[in-house]
Coordinates of C-alpha atoms and ligand atoms in Angstrom, one line a residue:
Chain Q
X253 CA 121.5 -161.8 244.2
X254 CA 119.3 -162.5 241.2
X255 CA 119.0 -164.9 238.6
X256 CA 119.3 -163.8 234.9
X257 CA 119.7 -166.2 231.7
X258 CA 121.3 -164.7 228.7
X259 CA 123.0 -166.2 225.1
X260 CA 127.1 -165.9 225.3
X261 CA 128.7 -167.5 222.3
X262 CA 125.6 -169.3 221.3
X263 CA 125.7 -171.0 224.7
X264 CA 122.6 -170.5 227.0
X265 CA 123.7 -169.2 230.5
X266 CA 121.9 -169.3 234.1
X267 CA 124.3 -166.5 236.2
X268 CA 123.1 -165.7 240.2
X269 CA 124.7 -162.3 240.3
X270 CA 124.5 -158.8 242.6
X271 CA 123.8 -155.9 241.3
X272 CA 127.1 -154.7 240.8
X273 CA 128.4 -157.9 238.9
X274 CA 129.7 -156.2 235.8
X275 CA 129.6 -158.0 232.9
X276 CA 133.3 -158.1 231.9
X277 CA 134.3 -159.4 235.3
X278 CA 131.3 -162.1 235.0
X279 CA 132.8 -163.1 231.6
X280 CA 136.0 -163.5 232.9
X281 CA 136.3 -164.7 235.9
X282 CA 133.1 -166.8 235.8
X283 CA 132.9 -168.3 232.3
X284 CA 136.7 -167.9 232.2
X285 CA 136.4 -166.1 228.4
X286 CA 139.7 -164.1 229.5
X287 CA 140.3 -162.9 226.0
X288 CA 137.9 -160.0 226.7
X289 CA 140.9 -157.9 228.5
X290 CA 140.6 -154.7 231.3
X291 CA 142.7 -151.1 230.3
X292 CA 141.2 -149.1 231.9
X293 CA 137.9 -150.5 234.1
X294 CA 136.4 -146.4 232.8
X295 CA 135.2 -146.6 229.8
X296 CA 137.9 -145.2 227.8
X297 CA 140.1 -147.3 226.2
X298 CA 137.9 -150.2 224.8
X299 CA 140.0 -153.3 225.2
X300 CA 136.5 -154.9 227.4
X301 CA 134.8 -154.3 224.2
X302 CA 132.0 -156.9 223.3
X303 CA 128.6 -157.0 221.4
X304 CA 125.1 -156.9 223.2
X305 CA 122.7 -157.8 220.8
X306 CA 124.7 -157.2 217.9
X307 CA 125.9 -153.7 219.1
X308 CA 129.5 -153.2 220.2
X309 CA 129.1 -152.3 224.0
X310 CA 132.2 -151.4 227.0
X311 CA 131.6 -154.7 229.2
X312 CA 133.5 -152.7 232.3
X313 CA 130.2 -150.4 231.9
X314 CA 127.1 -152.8 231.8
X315 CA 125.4 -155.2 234.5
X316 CA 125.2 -158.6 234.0
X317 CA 121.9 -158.3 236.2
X318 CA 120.0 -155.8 233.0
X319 CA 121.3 -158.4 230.4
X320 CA 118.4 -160.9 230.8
X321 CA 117.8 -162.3 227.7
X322 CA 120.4 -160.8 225.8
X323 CA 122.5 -162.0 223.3
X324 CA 126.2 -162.0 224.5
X325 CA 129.5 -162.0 221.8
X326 CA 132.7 -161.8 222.4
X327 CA 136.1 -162.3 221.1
X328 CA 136.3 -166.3 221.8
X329 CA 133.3 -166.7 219.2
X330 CA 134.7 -164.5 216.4
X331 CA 136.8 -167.3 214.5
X332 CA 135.8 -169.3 211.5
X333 CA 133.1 -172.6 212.7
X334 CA 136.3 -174.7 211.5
X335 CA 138.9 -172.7 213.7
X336 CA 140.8 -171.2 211.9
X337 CA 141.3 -167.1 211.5
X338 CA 138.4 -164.9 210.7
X339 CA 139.1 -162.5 207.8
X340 CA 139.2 -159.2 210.2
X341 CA 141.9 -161.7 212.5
X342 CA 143.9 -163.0 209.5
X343 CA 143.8 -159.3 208.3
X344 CA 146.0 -158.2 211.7
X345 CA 148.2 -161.1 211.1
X346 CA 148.8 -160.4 207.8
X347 CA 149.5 -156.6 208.2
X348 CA 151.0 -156.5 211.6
X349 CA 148.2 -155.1 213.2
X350 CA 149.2 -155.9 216.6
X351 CA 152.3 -155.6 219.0
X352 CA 151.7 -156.6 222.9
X353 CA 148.5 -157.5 221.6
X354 CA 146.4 -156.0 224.8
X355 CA 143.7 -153.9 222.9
X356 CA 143.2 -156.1 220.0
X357 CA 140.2 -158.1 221.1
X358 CA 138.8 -154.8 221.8
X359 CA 140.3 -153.7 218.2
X360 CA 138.4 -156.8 216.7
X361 CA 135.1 -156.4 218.1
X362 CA 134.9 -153.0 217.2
X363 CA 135.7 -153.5 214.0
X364 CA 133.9 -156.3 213.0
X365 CA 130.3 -154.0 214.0
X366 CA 131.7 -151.7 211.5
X367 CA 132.0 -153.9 208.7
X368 CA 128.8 -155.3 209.3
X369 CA 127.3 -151.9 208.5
X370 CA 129.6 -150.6 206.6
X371 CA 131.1 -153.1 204.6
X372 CA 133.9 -150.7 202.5
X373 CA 134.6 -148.2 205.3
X374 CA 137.0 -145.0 204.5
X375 CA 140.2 -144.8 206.0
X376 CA 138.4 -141.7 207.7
X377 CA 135.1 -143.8 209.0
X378 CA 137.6 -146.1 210.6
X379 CA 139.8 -143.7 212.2
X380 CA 136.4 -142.1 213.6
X381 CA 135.2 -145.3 214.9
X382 CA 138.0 -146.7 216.5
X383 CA 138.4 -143.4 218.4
X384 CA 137.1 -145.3 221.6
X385 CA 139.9 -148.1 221.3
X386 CA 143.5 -147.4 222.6
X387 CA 146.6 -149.0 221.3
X388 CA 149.6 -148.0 223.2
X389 CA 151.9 -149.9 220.9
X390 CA 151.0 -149.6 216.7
X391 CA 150.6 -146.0 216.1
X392 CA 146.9 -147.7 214.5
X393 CA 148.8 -147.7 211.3
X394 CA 148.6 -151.2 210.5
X395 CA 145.3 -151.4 212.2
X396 CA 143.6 -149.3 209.7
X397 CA 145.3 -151.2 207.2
X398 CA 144.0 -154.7 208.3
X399 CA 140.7 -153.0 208.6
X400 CA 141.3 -151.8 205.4
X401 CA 142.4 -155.7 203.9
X402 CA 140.0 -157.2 205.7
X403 CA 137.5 -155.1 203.9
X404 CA 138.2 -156.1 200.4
X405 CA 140.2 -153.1 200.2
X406 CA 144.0 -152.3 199.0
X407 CA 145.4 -149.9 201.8
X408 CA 146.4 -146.8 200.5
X409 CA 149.9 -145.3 201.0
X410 CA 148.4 -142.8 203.0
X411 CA 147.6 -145.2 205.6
X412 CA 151.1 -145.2 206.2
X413 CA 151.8 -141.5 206.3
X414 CA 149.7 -141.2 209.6
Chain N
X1475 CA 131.4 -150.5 244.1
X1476 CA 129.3 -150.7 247.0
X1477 CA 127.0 -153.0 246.9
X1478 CA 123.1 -152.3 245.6
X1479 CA 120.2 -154.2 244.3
X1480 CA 119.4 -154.1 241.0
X1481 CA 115.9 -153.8 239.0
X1482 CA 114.6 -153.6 235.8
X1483 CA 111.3 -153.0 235.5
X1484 CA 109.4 -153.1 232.0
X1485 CA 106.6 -150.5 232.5
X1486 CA 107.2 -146.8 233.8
X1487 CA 104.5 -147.7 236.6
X1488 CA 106.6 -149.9 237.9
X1489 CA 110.1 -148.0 237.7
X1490 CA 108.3 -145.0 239.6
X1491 CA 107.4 -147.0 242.3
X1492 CA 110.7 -148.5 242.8
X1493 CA 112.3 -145.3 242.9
X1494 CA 109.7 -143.8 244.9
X1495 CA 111.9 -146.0 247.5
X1496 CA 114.8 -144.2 249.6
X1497 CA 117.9 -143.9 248.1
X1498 CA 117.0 -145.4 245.1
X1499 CA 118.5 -144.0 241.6
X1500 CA 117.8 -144.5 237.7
X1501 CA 120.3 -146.2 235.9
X1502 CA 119.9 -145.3 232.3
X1503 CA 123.1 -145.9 229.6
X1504 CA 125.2 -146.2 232.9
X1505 CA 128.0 -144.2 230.8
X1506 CA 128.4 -141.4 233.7
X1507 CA 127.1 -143.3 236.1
X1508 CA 128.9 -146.6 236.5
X1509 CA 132.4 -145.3 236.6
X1510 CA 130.6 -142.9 239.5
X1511 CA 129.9 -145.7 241.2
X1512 CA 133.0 -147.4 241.0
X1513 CA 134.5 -144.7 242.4
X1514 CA 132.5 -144.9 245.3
X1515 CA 131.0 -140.8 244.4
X1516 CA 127.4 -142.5 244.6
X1517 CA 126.3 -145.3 246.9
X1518 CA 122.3 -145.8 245.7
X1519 CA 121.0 -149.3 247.5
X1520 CA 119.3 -149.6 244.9
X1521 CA 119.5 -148.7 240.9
X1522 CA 116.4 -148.9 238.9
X1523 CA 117.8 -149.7 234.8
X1524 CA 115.7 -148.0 232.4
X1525 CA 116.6 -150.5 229.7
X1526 CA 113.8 -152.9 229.5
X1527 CA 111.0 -150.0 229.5
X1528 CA 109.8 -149.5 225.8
X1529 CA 107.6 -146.7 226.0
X1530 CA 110.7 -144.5 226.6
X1531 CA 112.5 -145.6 223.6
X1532 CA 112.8 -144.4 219.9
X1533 CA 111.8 -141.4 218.0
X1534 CA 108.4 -139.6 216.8
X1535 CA 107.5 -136.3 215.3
X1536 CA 103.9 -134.9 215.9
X1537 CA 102.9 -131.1 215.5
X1538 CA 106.1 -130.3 214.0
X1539 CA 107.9 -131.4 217.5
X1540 CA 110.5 -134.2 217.6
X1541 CA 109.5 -135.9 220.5
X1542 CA 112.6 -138.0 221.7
X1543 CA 111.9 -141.0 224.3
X1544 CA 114.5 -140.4 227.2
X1545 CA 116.1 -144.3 227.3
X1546 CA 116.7 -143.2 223.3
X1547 CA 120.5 -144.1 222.7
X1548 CA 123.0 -141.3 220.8
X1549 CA 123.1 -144.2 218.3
X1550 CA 119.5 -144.2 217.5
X1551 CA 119.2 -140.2 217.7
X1552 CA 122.2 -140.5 215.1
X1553 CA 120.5 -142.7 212.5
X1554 CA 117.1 -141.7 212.6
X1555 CA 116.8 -138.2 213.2
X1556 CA 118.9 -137.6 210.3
X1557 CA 115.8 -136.3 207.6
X1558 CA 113.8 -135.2 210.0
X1559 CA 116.6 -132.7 212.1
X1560 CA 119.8 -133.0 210.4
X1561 CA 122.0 -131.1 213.0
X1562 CA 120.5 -133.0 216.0
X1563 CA 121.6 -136.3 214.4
X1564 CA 125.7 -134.8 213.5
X1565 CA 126.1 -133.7 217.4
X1566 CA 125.0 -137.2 218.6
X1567 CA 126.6 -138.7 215.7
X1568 CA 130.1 -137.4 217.5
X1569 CA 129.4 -137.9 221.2
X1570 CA 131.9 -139.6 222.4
X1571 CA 132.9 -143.2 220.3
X1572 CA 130.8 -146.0 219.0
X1573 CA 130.2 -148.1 222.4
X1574 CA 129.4 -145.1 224.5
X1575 CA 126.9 -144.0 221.6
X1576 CA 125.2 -147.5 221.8
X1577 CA 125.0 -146.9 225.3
X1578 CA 124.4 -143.7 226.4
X1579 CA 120.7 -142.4 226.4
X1580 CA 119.1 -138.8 225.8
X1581 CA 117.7 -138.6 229.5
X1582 CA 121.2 -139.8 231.1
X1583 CA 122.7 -136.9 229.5
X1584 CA 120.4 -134.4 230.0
X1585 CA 119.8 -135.3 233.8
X1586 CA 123.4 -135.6 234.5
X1587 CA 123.8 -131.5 232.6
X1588 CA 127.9 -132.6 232.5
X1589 CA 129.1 -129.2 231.9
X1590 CA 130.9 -130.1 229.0
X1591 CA 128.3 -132.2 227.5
X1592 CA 127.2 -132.2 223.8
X1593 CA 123.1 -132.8 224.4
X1594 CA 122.6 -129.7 226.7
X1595 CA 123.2 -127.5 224.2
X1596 CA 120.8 -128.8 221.2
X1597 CA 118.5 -129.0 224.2
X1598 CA 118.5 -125.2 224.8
X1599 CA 119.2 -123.9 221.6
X1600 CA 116.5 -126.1 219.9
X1601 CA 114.6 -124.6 222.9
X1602 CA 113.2 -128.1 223.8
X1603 CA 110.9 -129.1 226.7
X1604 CA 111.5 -131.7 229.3
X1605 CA 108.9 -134.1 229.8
X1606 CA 108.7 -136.3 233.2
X1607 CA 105.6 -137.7 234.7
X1608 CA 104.3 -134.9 236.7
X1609 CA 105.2 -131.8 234.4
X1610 CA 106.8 -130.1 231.3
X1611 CA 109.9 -128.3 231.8
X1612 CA 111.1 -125.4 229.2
X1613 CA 115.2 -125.9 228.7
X1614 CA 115.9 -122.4 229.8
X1615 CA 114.5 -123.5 233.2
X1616 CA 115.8 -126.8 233.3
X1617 CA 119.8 -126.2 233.1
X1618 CA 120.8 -125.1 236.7
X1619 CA 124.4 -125.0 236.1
X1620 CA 126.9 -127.8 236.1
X1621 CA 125.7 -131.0 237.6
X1622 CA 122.4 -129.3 238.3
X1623 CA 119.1 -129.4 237.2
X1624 CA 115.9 -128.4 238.1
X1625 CA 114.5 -131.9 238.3
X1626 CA 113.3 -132.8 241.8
X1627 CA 114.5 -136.1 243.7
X1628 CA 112.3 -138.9 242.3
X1629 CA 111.2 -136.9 239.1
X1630 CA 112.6 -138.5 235.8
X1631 CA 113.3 -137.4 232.3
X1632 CA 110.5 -139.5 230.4
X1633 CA 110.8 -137.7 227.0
X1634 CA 112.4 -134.6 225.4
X1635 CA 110.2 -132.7 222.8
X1636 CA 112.0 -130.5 220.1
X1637 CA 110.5 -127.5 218.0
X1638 CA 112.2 -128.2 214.6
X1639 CA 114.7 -125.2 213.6
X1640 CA 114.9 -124.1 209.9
X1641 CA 118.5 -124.5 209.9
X1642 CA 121.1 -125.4 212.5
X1643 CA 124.5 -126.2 213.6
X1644 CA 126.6 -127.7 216.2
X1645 CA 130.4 -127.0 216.2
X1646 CA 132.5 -128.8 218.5
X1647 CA 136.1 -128.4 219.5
X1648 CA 137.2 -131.6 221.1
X1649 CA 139.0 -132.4 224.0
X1650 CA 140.9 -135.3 222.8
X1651 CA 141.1 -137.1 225.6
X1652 CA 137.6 -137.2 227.3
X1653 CA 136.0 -136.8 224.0
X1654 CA 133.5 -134.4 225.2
X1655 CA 133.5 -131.0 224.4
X1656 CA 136.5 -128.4 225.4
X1657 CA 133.7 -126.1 223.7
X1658 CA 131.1 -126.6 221.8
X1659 CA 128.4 -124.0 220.6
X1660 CA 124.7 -125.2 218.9
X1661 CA 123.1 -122.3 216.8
X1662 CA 119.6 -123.2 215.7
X1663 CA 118.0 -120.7 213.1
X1664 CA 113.8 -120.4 213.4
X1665 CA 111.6 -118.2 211.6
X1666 CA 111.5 -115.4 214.3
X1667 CA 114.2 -116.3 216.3
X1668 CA 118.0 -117.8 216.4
X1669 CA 119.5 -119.3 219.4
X1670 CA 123.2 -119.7 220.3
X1671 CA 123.8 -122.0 223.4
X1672 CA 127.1 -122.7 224.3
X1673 CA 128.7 -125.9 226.0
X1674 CA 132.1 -126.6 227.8
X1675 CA 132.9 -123.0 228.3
X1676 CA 131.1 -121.6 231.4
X1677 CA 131.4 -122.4 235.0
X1678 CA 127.6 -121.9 235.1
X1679 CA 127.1 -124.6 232.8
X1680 CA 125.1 -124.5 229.4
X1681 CA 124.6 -121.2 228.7
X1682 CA 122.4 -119.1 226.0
X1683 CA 124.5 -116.5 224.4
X1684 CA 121.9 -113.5 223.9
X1685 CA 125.0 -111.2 222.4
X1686 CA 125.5 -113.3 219.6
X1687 CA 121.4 -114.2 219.1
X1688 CA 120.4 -110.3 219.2
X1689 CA 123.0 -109.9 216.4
X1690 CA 122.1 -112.5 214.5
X1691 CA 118.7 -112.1 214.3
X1692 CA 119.3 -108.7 213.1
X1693 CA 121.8 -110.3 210.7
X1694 CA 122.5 -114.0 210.3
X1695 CA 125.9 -113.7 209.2
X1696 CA 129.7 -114.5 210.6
X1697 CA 130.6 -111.1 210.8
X1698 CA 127.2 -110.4 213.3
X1699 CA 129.3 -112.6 215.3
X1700 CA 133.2 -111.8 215.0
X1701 CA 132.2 -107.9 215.7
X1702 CA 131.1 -108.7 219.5
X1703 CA 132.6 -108.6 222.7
X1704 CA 133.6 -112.3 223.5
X1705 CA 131.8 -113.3 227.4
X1706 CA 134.0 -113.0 229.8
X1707 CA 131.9 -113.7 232.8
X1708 CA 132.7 -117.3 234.7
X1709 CA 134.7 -118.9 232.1
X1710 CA 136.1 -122.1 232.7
X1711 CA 139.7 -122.2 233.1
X1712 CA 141.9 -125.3 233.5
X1713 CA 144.7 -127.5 232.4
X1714 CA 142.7 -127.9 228.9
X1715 CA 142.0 -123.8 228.1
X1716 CA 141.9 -120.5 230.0
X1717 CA 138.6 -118.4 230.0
X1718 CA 139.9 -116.3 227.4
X1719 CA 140.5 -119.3 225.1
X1720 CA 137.2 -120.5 225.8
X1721 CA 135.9 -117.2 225.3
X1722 CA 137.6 -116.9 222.0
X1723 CA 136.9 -120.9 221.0
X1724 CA 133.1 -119.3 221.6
X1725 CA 132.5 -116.5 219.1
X1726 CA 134.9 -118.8 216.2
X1727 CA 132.8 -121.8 216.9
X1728 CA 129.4 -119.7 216.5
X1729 CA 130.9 -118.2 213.6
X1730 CA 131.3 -121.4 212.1
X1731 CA 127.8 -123.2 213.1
X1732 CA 126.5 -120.0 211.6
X1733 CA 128.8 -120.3 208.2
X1734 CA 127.4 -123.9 208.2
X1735 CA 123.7 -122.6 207.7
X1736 CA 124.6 -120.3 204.3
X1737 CA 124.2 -121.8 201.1
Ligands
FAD3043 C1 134.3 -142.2 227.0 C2 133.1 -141.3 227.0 C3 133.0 -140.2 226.2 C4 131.9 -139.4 226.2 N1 131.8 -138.4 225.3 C5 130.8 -137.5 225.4 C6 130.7 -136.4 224.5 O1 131.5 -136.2 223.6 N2 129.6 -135.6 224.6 C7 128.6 -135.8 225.5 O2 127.6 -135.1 225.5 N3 128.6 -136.9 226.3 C8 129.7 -137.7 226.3 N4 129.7 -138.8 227.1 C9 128.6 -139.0 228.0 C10 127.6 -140.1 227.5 O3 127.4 -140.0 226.2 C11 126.3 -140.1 228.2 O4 125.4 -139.1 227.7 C12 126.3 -139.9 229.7 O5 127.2 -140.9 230.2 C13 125.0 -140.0 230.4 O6 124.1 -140.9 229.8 P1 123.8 -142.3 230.3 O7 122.6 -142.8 229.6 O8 125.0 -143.2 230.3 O9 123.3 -142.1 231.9 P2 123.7 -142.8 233.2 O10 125.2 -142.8 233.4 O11 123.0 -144.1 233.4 O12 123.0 -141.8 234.2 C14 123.6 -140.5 234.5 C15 122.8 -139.8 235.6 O13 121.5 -139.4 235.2 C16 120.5 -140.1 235.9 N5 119.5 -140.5 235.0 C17 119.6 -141.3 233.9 N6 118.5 -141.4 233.2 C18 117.6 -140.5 233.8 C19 116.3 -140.1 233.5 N7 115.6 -140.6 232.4 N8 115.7 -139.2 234.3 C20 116.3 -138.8 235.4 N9 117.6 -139.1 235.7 C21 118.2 -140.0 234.9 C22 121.2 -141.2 236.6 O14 120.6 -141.6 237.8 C23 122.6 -140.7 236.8 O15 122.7 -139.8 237.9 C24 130.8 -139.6 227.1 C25 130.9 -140.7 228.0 C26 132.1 -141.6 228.0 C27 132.2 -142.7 228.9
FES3044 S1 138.4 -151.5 230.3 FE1 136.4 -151.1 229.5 S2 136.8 -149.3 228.3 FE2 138.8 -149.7 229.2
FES3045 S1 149.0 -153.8 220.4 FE1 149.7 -153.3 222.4 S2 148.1 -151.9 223.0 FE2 147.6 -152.3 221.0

């Protein structure tokens, strides 16, 4: 076991953990933060996605035990201070951007590094950096439109086409 | 999993004597290597992360090399190697998606020599060398074949140093699903030389294709290219391509990364 102390949601955590603790697993079953969900526990579909640092990271591929220090984010933290929706969540309500709603934490996370860097993506940029995030039920349609809305931006026609 | 201990030291000293220890592995971006373990394919006792050493992070040019620290993320490589080798930063700019790019490291890839991998083959076209603590390793002695390297047990990637190319290329042709390449060639143009090394198609790994360099250092054009015989020898064939699809995805992609370099 060993003893590591890290930031998740602003909260200061003490976790005893093996080696092999991985981190989604720690946040969920430990801290019970269940909204960060498990496709496909191999690093393809990004549904465990959360941020490290400020970086969007797979949490079915990282340690708890190399995370000493680190600065944990995840999907429970990402609404307005006064509870209500975040623009990027009211953006998927709005447009529909959800179905069984299994990959859209994931969806969120993701998206919400984007627009941090690049605050008026292209419909391309977000195609390209959702290509790690699988949804089995939208077609993405309405996903890159509430990415789109979310960014300030009217979604073009073409979003539809696709 | 099995179960394993977990360390991460902060100096290279230390990480070398922890895996100077039996059975003990480096743990780098843990992209390859975690789903590995979760499917029980490795079973280290212990795993010695990379992540908190500094001196193997981030990016430097001196003599005219890019010298590339091995814990150095695909994100990084993508952002900051941009002015300084353009083609470099586009192939790790498309490796995989956004997490794994935030993740996975330089060294990881290189040490792991997937044979589909993207890194191999700006490795050995750029005609890098492979630094680890006890020696320098040119690329065309490094790549083994698939999984296989000529690193020793023990030895570790600590840096990767890059000659500078006057122009270069790196044409991918996705597999959808994995993301990694189903082929992908690198052709980097130098004063006296241009290299072709080609990714995803060859049972034998990463391989230079001297064909296509001889020809194109007689004549950097497409048509250098789309007038030779296509290799045949050791193609991979599976459920993705056949060898002669490979073979053929080979000499268009080269064509291409070399269309890429004319004005
Ligand atoms: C969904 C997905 C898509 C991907 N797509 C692509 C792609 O398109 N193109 C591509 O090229 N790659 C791709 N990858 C691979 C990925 O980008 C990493 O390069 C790869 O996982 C290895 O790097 P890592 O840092 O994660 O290494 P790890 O997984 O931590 O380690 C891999 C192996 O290398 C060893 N090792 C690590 N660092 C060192 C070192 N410094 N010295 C010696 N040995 C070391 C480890 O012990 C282990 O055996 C993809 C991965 C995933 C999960
Ligand atoms: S559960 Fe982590 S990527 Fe699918
Ligand atoms: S909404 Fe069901 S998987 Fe995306």
């Amino acid at each position: 076991m060993q003893k590591i102390t890290m930031t998740v949601n602003g909260r200061s955590v003490t976790a005893d953990v093996e080696g092999r603790t991985l981190l989604v697993d720690y946040l969920r079953e430990t801290l019970n933060l269940t909204g960060t969900h498990v496709g496909c526990d191999t690093s393809q579909c990004g549904a465990c996605t959360v941020h490290v640092d400020g970086m969007a990271i797979k949490s079915c591929t990282m340690f708890v035990g190399e995370l000493d220090g680190a600065e944990v984010r995840t999907i429970e933290d990402m609404e307005n201070k006064d509870g209500s929706l975040s623009a990027l969540q009211k953006a998927f309500q709005d447009h529909h951007g959800l179905q069984c709603g299994y990959c859209t934490p994931g969806m969120i996370m993701s998206l919400s590094a984007l627009l941090r860097h690049t605050p008026k993506p292209t419909e391309a940029q977000i195609r390209h950096h959702l290509e790690g995030n699988i949804c089995r039920c939208t077609g993405y349609a309405n996903i890159v439109k509430a990415a789109l809305a979310a960014s300030g931006q009217m979604p073009s026609a073409d979003a539809f086409a696709q | 999993m099995h179960a394993f201990d977990l360390v991460s030291p902060t100096t290279l000293e230390d990480a070398l004597t922890a895996l100077a220890e039996e059975e003990a592995q480096p743990l780098a971006g843990g992209q390859t290597l975690i789903p590995t373990l979760k499917s029980r394919l490795a079973a280290p006792s212990k795993l010695v992360s990379l992540r908190a050493i500094r001196d193997l992070q981030g990016l430097r040019v001196t003599d005219d090399l890019l010298c590339i620290g091995a814990m150095t993320t695909h994100a990084t490589v993508a952002a900051q190697a941009r002015d300084i080798y353009p083609a470099l930063a586009d192939m790790a700019a498309n490796i995989g998606d956004p997490a794994v790019r935030n993740r996975g490291t330089i060294g990881g890839s290189l040490a792991n020599n997937d044979p589909s991998a993207c890194y191999p083959s700006a490795v050995l076209a750029s005609g890098a060398t492979i630094i680890t603590p006890q020696r320098s390793i040119a690329a065309d002695e490094f790549f083994q074949g698939m999984f296989f390297t000529d690193l020793e047990e023990d030895e570790i990637i600590t840096e990767v140093r890059f000659p500078i190319p006057v122009s270069a290329s790196y044409q991918k042709f996705w597999q959808p699903a994995s993301r990694f390449a189903l082929t992908g060639v690198f052709v980097a143009r130098f004063a006296d030389a241009v290299r072709v090394a080609v990714t995803g198609a060859s049972e034998a790994g990463v391989f230079r294709w001297q064909d296509a360099e001889a020809a194109l250092a007689d004549e950097f054009s497409p048509n250098s290219v789309e007038a030779l015989a296509r290799p045949s020898e050791d193609m991979i064939a599976d459920l993705h391509g056949s060898g002669s699809y490979r073979a053929h995805l080979t000499q268009v992609l080269t064509a291409r990364a070399v269309a890429a370099q004319l004005p």
